[in-house]
Short mmCIF file of C-alpha atoms and ligand atoms in Angstrom, two decimals:
data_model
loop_
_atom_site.label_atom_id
_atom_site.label_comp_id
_atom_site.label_asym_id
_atom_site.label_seq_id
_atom_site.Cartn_x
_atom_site.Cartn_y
_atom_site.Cartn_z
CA UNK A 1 4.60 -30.19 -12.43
CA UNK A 2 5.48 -28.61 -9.13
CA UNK A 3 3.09 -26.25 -7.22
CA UNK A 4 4.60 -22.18 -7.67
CA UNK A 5 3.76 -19.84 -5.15
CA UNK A 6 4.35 -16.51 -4.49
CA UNK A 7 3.99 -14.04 -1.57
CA UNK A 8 3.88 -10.24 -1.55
CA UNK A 9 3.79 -7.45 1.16
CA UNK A 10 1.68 -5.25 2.86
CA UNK A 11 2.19 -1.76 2.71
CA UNK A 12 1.63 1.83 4.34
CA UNK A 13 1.98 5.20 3.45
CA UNK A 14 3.99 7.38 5.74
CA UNK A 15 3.96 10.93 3.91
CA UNK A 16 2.06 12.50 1.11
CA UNK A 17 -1.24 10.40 0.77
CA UNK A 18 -3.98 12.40 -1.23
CA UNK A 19 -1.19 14.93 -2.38
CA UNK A 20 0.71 12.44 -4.13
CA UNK A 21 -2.75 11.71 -6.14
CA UNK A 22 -1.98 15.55 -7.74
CA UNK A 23 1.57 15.40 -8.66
CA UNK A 24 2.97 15.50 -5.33
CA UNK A 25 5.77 12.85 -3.90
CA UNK A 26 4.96 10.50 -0.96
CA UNK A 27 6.65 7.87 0.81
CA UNK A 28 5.61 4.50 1.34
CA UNK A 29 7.07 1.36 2.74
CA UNK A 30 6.57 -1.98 2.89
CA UNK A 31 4.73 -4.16 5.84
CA UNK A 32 6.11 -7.82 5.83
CA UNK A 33 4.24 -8.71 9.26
CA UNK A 34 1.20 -9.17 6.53
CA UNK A 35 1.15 -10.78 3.22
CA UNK A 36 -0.62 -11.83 0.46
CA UNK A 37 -0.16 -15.32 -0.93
CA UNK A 38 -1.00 -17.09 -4.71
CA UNK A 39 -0.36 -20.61 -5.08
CA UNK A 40 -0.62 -22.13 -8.37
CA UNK A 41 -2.10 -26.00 -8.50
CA UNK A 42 -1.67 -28.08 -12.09
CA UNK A 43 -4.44 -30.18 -12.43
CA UNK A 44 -3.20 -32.29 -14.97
CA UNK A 45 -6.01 -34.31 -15.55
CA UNK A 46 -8.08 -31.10 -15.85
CA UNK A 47 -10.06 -29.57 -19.34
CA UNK A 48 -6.66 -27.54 -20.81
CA UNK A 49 -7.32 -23.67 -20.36
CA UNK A 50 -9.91 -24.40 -17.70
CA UNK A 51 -8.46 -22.16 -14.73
CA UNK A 52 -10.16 -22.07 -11.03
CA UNK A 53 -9.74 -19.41 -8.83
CA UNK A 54 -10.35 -20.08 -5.17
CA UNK A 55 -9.67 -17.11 -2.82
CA UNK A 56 -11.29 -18.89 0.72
CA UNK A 57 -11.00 -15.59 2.99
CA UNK A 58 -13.68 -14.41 0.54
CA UNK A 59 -15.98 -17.79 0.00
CA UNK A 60 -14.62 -17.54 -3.81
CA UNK A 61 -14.39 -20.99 -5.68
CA UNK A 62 -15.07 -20.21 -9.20
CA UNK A 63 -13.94 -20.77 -13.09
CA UNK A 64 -12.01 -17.85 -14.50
CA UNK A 65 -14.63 -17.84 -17.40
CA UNK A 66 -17.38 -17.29 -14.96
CA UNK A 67 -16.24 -14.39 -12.96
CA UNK A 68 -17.19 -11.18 -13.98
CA UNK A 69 -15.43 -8.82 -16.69
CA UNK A 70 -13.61 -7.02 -14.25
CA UNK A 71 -13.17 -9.04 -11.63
CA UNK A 72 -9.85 -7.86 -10.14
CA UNK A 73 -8.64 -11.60 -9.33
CA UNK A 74 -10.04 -12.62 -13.43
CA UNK A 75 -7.84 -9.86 -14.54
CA UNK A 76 -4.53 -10.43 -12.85
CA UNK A 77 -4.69 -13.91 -14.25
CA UNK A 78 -5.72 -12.64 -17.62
CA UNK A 79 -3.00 -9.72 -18.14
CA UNK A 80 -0.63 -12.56 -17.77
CA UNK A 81 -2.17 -14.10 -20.36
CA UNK A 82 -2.60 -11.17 -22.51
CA UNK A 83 1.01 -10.43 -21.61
CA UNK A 84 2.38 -13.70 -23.82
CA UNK A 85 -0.27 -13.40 -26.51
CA UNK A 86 -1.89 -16.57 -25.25
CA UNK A 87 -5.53 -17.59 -25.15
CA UNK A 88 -5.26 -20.59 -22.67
CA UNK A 89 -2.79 -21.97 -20.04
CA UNK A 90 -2.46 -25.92 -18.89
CA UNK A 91 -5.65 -26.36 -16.46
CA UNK A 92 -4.94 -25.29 -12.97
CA UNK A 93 -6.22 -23.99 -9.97
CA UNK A 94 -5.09 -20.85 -8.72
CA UNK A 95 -5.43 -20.14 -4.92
CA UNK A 96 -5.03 -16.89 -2.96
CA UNK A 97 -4.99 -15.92 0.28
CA UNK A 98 -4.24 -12.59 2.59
CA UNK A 99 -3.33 -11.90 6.10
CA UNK A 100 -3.93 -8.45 4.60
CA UNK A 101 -6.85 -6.52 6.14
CA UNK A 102 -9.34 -5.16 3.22
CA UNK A 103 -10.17 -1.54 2.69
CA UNK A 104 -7.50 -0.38 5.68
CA UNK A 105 -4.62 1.10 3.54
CA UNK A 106 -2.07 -1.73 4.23
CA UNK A 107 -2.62 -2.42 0.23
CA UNK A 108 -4.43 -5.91 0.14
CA UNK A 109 -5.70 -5.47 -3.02
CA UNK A 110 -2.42 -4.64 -4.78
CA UNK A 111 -0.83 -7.14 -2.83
CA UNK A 112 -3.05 -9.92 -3.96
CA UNK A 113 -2.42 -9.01 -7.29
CA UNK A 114 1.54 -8.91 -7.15
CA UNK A 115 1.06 -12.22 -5.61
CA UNK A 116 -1.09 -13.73 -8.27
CA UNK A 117 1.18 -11.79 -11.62
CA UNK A 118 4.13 -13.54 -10.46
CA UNK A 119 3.04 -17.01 -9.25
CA UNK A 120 1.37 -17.74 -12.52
CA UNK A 121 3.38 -15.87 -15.20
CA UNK A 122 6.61 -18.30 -13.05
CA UNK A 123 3.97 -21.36 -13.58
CA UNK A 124 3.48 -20.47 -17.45
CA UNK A 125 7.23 -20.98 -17.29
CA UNK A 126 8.12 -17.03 -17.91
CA UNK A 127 8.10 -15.35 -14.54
CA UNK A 128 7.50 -11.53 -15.11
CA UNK A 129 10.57 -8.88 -14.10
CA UNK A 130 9.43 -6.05 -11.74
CA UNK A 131 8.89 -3.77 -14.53
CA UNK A 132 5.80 -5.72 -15.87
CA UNK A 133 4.79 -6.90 -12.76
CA UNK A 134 4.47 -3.27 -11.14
CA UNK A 135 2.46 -1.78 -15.00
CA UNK A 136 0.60 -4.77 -15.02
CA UNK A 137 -0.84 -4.32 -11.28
CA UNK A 138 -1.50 -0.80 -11.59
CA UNK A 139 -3.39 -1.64 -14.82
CA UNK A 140 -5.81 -3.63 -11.86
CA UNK A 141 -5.70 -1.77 -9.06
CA UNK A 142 -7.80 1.03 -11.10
CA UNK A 143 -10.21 -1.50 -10.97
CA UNK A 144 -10.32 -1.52 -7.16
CA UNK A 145 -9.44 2.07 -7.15
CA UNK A 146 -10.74 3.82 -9.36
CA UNK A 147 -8.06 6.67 -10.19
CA UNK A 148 -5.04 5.26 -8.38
CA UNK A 149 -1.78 7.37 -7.88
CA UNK A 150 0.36 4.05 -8.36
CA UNK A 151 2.19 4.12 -5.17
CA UNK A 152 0.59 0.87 -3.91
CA UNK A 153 1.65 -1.06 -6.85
CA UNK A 154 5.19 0.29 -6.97
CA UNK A 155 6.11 -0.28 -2.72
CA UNK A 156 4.43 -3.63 -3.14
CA UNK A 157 6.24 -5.02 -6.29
CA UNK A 158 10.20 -3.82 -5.40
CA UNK A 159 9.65 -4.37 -1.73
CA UNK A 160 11.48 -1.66 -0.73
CA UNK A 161 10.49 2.14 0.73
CA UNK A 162 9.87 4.03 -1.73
CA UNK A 163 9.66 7.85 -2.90
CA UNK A 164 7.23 8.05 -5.55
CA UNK A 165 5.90 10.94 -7.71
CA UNK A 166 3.14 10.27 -9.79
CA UNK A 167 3.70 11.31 -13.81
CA UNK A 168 2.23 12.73 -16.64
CA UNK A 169 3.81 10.06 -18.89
CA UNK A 170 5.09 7.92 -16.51
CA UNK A 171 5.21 7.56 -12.61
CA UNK A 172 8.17 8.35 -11.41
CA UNK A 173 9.92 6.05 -8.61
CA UNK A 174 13.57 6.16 -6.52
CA UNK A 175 14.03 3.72 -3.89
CA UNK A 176 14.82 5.37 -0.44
CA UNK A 177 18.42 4.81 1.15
CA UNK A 178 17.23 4.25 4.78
CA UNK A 179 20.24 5.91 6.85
CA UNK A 180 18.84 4.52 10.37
CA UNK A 181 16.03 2.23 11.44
CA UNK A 182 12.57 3.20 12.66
CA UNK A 183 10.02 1.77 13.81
CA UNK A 184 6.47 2.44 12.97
CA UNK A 185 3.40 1.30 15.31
CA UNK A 186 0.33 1.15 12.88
CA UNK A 187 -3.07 1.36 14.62
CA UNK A 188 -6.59 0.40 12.64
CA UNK A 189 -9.88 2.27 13.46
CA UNK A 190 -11.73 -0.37 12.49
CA UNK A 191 -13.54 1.50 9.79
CA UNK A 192 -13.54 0.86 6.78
CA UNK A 193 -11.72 3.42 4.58
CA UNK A 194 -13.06 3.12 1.06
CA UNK A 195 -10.27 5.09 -0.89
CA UNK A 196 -12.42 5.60 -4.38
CA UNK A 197 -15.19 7.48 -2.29
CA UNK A 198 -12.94 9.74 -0.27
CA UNK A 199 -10.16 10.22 -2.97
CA UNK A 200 -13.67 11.41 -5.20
CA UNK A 201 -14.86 14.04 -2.15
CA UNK A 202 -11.06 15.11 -2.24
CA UNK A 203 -11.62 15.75 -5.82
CA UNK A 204 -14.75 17.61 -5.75
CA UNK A 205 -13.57 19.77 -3.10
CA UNK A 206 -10.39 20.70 -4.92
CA UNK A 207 -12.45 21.37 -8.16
CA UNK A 208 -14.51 23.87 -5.49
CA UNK A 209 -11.53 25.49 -4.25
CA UNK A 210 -8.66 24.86 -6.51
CA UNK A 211 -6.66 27.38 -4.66
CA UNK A 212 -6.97 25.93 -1.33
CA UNK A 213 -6.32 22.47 -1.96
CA UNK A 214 -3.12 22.94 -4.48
CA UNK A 215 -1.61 25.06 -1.42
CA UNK A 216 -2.33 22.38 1.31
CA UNK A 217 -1.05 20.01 -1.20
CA UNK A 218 2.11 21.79 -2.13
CA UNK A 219 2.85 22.12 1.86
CA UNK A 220 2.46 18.08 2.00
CA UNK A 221 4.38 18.19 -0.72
CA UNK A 222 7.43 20.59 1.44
CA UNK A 223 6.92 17.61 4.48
CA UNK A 224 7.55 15.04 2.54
CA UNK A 225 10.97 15.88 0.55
CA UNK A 226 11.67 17.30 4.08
CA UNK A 227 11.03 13.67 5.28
CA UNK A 228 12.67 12.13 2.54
CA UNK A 229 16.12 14.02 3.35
CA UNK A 230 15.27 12.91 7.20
CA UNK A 231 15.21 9.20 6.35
CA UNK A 232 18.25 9.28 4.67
CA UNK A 233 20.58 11.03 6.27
CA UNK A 234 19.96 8.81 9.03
CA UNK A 235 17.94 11.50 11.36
CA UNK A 236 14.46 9.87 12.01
CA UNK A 237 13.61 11.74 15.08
CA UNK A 238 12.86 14.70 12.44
CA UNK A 239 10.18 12.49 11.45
CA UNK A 240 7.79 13.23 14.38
CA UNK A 241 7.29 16.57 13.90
CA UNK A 242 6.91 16.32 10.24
CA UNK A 243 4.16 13.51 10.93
CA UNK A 244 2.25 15.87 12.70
CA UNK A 245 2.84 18.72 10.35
CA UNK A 246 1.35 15.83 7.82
CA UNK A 247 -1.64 15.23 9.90
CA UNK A 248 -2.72 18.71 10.61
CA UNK A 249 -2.70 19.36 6.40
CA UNK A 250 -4.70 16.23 6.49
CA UNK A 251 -6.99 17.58 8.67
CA UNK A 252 -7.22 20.43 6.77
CA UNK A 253 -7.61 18.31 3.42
CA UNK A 254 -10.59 16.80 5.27
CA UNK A 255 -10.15 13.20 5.47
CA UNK A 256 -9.09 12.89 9.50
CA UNK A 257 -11.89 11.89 11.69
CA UNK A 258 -12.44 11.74 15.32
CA UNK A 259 -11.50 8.27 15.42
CA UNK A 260 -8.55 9.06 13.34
CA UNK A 261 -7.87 12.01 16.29
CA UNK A 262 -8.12 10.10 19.10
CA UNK A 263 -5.76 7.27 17.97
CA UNK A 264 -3.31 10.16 17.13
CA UNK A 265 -3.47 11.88 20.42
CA UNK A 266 -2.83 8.92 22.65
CA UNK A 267 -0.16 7.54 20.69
CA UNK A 268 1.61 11.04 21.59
CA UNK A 269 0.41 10.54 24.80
CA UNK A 270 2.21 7.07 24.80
CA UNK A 271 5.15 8.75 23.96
CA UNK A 272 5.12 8.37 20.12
CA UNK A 273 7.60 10.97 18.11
CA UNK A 274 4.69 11.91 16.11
CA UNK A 275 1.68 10.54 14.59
CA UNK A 276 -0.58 10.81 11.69
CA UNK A 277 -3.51 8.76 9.64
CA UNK A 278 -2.00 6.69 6.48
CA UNK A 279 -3.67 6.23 3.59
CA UNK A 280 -6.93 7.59 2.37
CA UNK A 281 -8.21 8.90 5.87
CA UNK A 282 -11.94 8.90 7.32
CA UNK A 283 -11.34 5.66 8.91
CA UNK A 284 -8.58 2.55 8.34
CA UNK A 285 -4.77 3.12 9.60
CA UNK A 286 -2.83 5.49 11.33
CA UNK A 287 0.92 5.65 11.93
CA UNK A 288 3.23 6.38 15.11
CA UNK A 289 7.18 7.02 14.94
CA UNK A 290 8.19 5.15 18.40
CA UNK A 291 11.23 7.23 20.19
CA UNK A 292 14.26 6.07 18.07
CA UNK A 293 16.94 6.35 20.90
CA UNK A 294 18.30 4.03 23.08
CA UNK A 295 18.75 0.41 22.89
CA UNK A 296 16.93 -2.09 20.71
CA UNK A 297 14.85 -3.77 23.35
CA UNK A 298 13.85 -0.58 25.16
CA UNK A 299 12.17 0.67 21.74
CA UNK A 300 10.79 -2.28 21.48
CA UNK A 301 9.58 -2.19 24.74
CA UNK A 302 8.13 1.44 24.27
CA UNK A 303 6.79 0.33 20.55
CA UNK A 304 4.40 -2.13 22.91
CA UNK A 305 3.38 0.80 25.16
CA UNK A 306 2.40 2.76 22.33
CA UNK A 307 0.45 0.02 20.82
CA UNK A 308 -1.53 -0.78 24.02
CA UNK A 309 -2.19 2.92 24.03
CA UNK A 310 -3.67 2.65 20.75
CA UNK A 311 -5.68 -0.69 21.85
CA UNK A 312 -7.03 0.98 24.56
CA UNK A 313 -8.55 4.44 22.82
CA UNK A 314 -9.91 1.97 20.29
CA UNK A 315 -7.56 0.92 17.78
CA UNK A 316 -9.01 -3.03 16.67
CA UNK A 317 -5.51 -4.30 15.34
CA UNK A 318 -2.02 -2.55 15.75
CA UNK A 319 1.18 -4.08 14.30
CA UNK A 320 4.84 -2.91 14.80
CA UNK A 321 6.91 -2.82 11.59
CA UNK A 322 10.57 -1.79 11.91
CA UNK A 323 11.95 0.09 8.40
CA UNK A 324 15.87 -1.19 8.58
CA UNK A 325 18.72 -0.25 6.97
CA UNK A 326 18.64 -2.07 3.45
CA UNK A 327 20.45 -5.55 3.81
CA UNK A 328 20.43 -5.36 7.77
O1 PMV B 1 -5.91 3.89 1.46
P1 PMV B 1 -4.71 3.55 0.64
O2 PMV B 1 -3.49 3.30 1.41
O3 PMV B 1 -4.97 2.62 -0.46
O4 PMV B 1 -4.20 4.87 -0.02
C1 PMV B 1 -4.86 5.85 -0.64
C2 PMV B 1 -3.80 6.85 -0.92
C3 PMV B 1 -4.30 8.01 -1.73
O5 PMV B 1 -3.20 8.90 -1.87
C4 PMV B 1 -5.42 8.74 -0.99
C5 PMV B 1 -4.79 7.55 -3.08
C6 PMV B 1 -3.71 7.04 -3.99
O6 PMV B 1 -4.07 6.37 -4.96
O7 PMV B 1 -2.53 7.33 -3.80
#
């Protein structure tokens, strides 16, 4: 039997993060300059059903039947099991590994699973369609995030930037027509951002002041269908000021932090369109639009200035990620 493998993005939120958790749309894309990797090993001469899990980044080398109930590797591999009604697979070792910083909002955790649903429902000989793939991984990721909007799941498994709105029944998801490229410069604090704790303070402050919060998040809400219309009619410079329109409701949500607010400042210092934190705030990622005229090498070339900006008030790890014009 051959060894399966298969590799899924990061990802990062550009509009609509804690919003989006309350009904609200938000946009997300995908970050292919970091991945997420499961490789599937027969072992043939190995106990049948006995599966290994060895994730190395995280010193994990251990049977499936010892790892904690959930365990959010133990239950990717077991919803694929559950998935075909079976109790065992053939023995094999399954092997994961990320490029994918943890806790930082780039989506490691959904990306691992993605990665692991789909190399070994393909080595159990019935690879899952997106559809599964994407339930299946939000079914984990409330393991890693407690009450998770689904966004992650959804920009991770179709690959593709999405506008997602989070349901009552069901979450609701369109794929985004990009009508020019962009490019992104995203910028880490270095701080851990542990969504479940700050997506619970968000809670307990909305619960305070329901009032207050629903308006700040209908206003994100107002950004990002104004951002949606932006990206695809092909007029990203609009995105800049909607970015910081973003970050100052975020600010007012209160999930920015000085960290957060320096980064921000001297990427618009650097010249950056606009500028916001990404994901669940306090610490992890933020986001810069580089200027979007002029030739391909100069943005480029301004991209870099912006990210030594960010190095320089700070930021531990930047990477540039270019949203294109679908099959460009
Ligand atoms: O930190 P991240 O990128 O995993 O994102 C959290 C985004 C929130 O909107 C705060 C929560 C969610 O589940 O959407």
């Amino acid at each position: 039997m051959a060894l399966i493998s298969a590799t899924a993005p990061g990802k990062i939120i550009l509009f609509g993060e804690h919003a989006v958790v309350y009904g609200r749309p938000a946009i997300a894309v995908p970050v292919n300059q970091v991945w997420a990797r499961s490789v599937i090993i027969p072992q043939p001469q190995g106990t049948p059903g006995h599966i290994q899990i060895q994730a190395p980044d995280i010193g994990l080398d251990e049977s499936l039947s010892n790892l904690p109930d959930k365990h959010p590797l133990a239950e990717a591999v077991k919803s694929v099991l559950d998935e075909f009604g079976l109790h065992r697979s053939p023995a094999c070792l399954v092997r994961v590994a990320s490029t994918i910083p943890i806790a930082a909002g780039l989506g490691s955790g959904a990306a691992i699973t993605v990665a692991i649903l789909r190399a070994f429902s393909a080595f159990l000989g019935h690879p899952l369609a997106d559809e599964r793939v994407n339930a299946l991984a939000f079914e984990v990721d409330k393991i890693y995030h407690g009450t998770p909007s689904g966004i992650d799941n959804t920009v991770i498994t179709y690959r593709k930037p999405v506008y997602f709105q989070r349901g009552v029944e069901y979450n609701q998801m369109d794929t985004l027509r990009v009508g020019a490229p962009f490019t992104v410069i995203i910028g880490d604090t270095g701080m851990p951002s542990p969504t479940a704790t700050v997506v619970g303070d968000v809670r307990q402050a909305w619960q305070a002041e329901p009032e207050r919060y629903e308006a700040l998040f209908e206003q994100i809400g107002e950004v990002v269908r104004q951002a949606r219309q932006a990206i695809e009619t092909g007029q990203p410079a609009d995105l800049g000021e909607l970015l910081r329109q973003n970050q100052a409701l975020l600010s007012r949500v209160g999930v920015s932090s000085p960290a957060l607010d320096r980064l921000v400042a001297a990427a618009e210092q650097a010249g950056a369109l606009g500028s916001k934190l990404s994901g669940s705030g306090r610490g992890g990622n933020m986001i810069a639009l580089a200027p979007v005229s002029g030739e391909v090498g100069d943005i480029a070339s301004r991209a870099r200035q912006i990210e030594q900006a960010l190095r320089a008030a700070g930021a531990v790890r930047t990477i540039v990620t270019r949203i294109d014009v679908e099959g460009a």
